[in-house]
Short mmCIF file of N, CA and C in Angstrom, two decimals:
data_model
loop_
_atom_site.label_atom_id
_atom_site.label_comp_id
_atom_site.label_asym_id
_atom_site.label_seq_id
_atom_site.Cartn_x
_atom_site.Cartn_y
_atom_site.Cartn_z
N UNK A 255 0.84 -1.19 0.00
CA UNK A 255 0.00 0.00 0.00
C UNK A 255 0.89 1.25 0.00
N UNK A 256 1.21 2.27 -0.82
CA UNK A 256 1.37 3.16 -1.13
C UNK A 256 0.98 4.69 -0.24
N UNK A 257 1.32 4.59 0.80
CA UNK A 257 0.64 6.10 2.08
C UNK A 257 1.69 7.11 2.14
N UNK A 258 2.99 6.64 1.92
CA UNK A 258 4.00 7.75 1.22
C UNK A 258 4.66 8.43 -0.02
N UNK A 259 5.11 9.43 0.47
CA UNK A 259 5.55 9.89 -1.24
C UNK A 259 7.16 10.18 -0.83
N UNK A 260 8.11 9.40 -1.94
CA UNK A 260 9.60 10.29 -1.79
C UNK A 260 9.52 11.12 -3.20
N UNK A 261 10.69 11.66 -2.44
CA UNK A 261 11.01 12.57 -3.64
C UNK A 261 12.86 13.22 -3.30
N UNK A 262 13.16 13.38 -4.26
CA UNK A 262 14.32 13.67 -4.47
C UNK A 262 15.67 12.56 -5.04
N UNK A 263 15.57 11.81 -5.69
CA UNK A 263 16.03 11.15 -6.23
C UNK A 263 16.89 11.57 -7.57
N UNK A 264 17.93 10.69 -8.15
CA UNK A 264 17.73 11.40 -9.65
C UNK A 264 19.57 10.91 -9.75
N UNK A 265 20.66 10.95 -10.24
CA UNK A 265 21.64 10.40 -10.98
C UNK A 265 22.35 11.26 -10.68
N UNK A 266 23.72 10.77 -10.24
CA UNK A 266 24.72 12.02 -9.20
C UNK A 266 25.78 10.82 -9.86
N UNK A 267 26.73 11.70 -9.85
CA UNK A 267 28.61 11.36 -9.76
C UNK A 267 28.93 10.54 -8.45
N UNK A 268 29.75 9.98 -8.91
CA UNK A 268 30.46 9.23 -7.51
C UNK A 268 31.01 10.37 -6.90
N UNK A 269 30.92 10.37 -5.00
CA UNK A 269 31.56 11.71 -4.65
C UNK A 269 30.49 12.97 -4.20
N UNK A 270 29.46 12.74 -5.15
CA UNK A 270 28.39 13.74 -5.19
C UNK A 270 27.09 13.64 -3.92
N UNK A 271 26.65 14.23 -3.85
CA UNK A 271 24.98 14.40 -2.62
C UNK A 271 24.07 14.30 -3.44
N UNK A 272 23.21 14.08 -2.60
CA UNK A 272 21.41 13.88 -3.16
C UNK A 272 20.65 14.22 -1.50
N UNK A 273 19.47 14.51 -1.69
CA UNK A 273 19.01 14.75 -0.11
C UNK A 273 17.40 14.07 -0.55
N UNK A 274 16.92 13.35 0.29
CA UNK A 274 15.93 12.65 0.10
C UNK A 274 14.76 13.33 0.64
N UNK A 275 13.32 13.55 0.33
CA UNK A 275 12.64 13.66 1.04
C UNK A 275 11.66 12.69 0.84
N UNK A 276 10.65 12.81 2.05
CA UNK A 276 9.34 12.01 2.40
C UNK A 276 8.29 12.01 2.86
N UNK A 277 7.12 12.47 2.59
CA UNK A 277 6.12 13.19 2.84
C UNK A 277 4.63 12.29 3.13
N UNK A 278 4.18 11.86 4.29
CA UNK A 278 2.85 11.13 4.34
C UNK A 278 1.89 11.58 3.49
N UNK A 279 0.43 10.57 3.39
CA UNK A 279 -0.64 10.94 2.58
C UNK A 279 -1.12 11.48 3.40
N UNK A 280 -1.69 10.43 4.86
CA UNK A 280 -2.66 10.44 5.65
C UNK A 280 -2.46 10.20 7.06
N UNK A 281 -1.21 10.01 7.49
CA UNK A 281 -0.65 9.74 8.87
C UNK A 281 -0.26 10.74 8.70
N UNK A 282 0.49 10.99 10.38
CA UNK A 282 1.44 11.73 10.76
C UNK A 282 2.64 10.99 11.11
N UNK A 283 3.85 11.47 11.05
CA UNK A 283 4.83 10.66 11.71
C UNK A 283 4.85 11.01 13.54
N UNK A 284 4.52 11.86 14.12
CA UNK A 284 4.80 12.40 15.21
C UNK A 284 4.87 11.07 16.58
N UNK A 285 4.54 9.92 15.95
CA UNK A 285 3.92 8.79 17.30
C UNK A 285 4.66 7.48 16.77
N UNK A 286 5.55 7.67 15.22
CA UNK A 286 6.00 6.64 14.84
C UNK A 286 7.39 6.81 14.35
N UNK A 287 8.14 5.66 14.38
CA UNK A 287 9.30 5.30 13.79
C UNK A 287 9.36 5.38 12.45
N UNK A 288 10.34 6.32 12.19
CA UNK A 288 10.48 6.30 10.29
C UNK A 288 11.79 6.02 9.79
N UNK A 289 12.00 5.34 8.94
CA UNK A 289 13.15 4.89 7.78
C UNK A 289 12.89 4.64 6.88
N UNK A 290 14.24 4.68 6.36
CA UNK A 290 14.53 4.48 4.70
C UNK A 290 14.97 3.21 4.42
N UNK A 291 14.62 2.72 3.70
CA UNK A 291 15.17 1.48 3.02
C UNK A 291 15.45 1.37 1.77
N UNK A 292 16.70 0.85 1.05
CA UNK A 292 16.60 0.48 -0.22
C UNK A 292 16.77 -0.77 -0.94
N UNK A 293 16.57 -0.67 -2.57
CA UNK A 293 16.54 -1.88 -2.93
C UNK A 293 17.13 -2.12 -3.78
N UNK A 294 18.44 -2.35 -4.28
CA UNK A 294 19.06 -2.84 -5.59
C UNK A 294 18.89 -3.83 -6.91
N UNK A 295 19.08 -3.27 -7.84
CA UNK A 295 18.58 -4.95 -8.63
C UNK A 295 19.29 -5.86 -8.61
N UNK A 296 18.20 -7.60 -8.12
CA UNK A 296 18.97 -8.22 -8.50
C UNK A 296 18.92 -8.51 -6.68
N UNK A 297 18.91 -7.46 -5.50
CA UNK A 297 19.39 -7.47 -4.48
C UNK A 297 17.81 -7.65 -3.42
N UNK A 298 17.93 -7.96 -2.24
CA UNK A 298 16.49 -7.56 -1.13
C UNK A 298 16.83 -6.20 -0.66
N UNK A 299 15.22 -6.23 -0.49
CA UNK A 299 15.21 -4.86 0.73
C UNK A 299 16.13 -4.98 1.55
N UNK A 300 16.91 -3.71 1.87
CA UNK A 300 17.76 -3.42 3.04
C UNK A 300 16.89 -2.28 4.05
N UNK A 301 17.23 -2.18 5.17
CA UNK A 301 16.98 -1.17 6.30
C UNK A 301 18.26 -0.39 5.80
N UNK A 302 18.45 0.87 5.73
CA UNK A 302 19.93 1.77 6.10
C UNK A 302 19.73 3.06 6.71
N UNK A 303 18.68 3.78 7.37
CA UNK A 303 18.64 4.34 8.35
C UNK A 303 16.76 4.21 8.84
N UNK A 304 16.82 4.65 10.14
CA UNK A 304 16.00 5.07 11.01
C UNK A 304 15.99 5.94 12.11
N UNK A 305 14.81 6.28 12.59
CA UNK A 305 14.76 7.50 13.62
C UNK A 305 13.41 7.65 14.40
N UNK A 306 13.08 7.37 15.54
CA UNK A 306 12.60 7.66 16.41
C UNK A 306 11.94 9.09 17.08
N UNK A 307 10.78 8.87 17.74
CA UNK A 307 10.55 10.19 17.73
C UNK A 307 11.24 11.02 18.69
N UNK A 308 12.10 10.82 19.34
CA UNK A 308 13.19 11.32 20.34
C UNK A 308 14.48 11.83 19.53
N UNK A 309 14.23 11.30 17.93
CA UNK A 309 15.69 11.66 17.14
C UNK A 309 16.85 10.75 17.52
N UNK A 310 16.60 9.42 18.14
CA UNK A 310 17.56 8.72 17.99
C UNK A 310 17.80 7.84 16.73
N UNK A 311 18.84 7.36 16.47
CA UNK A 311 18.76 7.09 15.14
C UNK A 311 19.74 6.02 14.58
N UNK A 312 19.55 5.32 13.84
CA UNK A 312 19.96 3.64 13.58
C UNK A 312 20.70 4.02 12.26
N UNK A 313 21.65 3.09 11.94
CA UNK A 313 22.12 3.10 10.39
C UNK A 313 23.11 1.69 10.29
N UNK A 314 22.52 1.34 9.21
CA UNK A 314 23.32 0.49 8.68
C UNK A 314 25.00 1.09 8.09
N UNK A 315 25.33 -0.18 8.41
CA UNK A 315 27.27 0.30 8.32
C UNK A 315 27.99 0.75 7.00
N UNK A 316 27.01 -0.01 6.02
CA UNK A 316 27.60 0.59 4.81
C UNK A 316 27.34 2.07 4.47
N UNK A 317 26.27 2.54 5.30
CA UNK A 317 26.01 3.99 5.07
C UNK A 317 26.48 5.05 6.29
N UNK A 318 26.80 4.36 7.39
CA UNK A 318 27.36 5.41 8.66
C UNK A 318 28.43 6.22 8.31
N UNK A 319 27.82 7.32 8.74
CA UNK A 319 29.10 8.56 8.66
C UNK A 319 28.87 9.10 7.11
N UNK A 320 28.54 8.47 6.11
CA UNK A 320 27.71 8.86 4.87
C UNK A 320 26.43 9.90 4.85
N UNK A 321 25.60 8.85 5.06
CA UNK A 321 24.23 9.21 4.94
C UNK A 321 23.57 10.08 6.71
N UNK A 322 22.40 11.33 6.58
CA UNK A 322 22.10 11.51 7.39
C UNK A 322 20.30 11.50 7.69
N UNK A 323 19.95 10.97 8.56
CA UNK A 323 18.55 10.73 8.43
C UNK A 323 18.15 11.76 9.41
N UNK A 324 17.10 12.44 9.54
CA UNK A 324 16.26 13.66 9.77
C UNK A 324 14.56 13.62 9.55
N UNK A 325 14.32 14.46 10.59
CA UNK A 325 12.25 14.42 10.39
C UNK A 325 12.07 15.54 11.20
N UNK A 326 11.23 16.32 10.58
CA UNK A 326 10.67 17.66 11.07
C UNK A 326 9.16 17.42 11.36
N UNK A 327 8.52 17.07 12.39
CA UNK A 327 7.34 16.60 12.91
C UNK A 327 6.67 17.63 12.56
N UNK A 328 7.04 18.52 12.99
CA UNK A 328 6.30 20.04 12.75
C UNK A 328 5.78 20.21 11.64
N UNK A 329 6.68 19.92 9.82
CA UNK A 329 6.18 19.71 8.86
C UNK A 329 5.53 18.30 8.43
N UNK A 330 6.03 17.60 9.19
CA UNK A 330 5.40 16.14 8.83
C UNK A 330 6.02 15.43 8.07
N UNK A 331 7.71 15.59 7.86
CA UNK A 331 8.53 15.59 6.87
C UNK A 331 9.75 14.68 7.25
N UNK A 332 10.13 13.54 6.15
CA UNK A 332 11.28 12.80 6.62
C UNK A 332 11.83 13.22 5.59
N UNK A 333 13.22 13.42 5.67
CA UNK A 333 14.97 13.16 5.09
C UNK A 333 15.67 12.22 5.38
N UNK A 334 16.69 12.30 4.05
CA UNK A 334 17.55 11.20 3.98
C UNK A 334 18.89 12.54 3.31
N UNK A 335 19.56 12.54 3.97
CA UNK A 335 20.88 13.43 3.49
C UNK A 335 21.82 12.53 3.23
N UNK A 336 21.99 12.48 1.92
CA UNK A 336 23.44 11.15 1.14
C UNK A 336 24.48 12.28 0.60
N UNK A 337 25.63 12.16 1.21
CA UNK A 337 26.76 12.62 1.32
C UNK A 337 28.04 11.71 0.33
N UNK A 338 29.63 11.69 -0.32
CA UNK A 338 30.15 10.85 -0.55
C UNK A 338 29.82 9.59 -1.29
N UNK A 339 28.91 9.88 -2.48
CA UNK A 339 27.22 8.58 -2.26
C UNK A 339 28.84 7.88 -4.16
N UNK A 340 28.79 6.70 -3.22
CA UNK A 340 29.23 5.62 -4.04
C UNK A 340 28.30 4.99 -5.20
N UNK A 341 29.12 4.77 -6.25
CA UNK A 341 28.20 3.45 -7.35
C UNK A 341 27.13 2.17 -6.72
N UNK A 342 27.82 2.18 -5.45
CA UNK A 342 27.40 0.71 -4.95
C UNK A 342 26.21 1.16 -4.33
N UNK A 343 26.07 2.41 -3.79
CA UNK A 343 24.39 3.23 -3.51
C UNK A 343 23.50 3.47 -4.02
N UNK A 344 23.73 3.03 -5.50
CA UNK A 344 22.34 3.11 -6.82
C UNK A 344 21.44 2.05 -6.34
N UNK A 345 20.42 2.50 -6.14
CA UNK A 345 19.13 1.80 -5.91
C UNK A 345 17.95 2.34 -5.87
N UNK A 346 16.65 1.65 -5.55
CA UNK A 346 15.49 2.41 -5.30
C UNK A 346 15.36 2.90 -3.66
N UNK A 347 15.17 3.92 -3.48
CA UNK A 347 14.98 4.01 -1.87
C UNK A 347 13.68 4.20 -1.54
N UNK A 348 13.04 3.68 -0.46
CA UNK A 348 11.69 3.67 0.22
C UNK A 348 11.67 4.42 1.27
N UNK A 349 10.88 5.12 1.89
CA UNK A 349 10.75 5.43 2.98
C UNK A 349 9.99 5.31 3.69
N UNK A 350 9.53 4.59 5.22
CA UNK A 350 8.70 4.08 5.57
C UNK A 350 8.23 4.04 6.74
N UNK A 351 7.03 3.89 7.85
CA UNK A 351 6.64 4.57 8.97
C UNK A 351 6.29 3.36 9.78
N UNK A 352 6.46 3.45 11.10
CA UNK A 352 5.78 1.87 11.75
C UNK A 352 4.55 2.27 12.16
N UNK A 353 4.00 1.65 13.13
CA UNK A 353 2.78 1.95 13.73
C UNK A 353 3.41 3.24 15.28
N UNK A 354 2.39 3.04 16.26
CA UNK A 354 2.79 3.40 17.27
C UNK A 354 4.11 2.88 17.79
N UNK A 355 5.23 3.63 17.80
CA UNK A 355 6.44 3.54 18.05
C UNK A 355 7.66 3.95 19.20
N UNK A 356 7.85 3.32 20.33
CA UNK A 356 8.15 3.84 22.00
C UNK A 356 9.70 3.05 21.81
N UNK A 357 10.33 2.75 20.49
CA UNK A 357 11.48 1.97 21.19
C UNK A 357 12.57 2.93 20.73
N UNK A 358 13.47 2.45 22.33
CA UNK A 358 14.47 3.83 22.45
C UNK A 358 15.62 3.41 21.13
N UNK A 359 15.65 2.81 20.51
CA UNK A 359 16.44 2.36 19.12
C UNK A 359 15.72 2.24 18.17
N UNK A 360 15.45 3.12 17.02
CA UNK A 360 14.89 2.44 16.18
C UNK A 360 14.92 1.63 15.75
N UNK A 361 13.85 0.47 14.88
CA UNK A 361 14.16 -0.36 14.35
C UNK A 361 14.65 -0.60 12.77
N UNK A 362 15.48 -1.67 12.09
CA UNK A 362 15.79 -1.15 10.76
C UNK A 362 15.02 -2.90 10.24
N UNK A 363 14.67 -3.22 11.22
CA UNK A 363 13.60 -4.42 10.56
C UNK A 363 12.70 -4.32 9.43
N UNK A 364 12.16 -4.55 8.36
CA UNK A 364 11.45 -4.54 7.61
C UNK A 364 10.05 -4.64 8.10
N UNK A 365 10.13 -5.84 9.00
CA UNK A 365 8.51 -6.17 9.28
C UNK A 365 8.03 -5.40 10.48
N UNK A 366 8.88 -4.61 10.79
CA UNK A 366 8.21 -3.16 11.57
C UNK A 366 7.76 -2.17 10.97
N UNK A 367 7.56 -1.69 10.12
CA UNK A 367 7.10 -0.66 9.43
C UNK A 367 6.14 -1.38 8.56
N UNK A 368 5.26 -0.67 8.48
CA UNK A 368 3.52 -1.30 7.79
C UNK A 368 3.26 0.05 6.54
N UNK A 369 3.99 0.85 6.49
CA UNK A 369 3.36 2.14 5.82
C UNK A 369 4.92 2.41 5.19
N UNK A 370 4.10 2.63 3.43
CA UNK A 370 5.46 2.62 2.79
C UNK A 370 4.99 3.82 1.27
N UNK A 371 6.34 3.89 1.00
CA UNK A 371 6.10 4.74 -0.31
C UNK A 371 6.48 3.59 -1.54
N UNK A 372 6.39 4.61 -2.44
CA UNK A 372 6.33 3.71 -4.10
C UNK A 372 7.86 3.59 -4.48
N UNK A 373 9.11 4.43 -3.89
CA UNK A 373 9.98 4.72 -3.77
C UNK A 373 10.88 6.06 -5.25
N UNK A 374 12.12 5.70 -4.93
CA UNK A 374 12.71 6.96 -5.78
C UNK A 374 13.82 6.76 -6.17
N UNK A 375 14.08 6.17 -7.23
CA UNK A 375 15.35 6.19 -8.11
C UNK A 375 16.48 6.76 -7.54
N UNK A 376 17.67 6.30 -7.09
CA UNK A 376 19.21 6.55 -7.08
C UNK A 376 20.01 5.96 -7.88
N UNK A 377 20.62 6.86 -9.53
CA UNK A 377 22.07 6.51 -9.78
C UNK A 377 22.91 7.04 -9.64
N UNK A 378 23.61 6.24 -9.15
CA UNK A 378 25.33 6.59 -8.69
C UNK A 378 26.69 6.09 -9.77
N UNK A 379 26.88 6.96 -10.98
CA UNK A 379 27.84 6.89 -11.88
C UNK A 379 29.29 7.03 -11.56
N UNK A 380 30.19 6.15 -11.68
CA UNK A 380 31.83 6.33 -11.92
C UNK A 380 32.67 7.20 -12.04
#
């Protein structure tokens, strides 16, 4: 089911940024856990960041110190800030919301998050 929208996607240099955004239809994020996930071809869904409504925040290792994940409750708004963004980072990225969400770590589980977008093209050229 389709309840999010990303946006910001689109074909960058090795070396280069992209900044992700993510915008609900019909929720709010303010009570839930949100991340990004992506998907390569050929590859499964990965978790590579999350964030909590306290702003604590999870990342997978291939992206730490890279990538920065962010949410402005106030606008209702998730980010994904990709920094240094490698060939091996071309994928589709999702961004995605759990239900009611109290854990002091986010989770980068898949089968925690129930609310997802259609996702958003990342290439990462040589």
């Amino acid at each position: 089911q389709e309840q999010l929208a990303e946006s910001g996607g689109g074909s960058v240099q090795a070396g280069g940024s992209l900044k992700l955004s993510c915008a609900p239809w019909t929720i709010t994020f303010d009570t839930r856990c949100t991340g990004w996930f992506r998907q390569a071809p050929g590859e499964e869904r990965v978790g590579i960041a999350a964030i909590n409504t306290n702003g604590a925040t999870t990342y997978a290792t291939s992206v730490k110190g890279r990538f920065t994940i962010s949410r402005d409750d106030a606008k209702n708004l998730l980010y994904l800030e990709m920094n240094s963004l490698k060939p091996e980072d071309s994928a589709m990225y999702y961004c995605a919301a759990t239900g009611l969400c109290s854990d002091a770590q986010p989770p980068l589980r898949e089968e925690r998050f129930g609310f997802w977008g259609l996702g958003t093209r990342v290439t990462v050229s040589s």
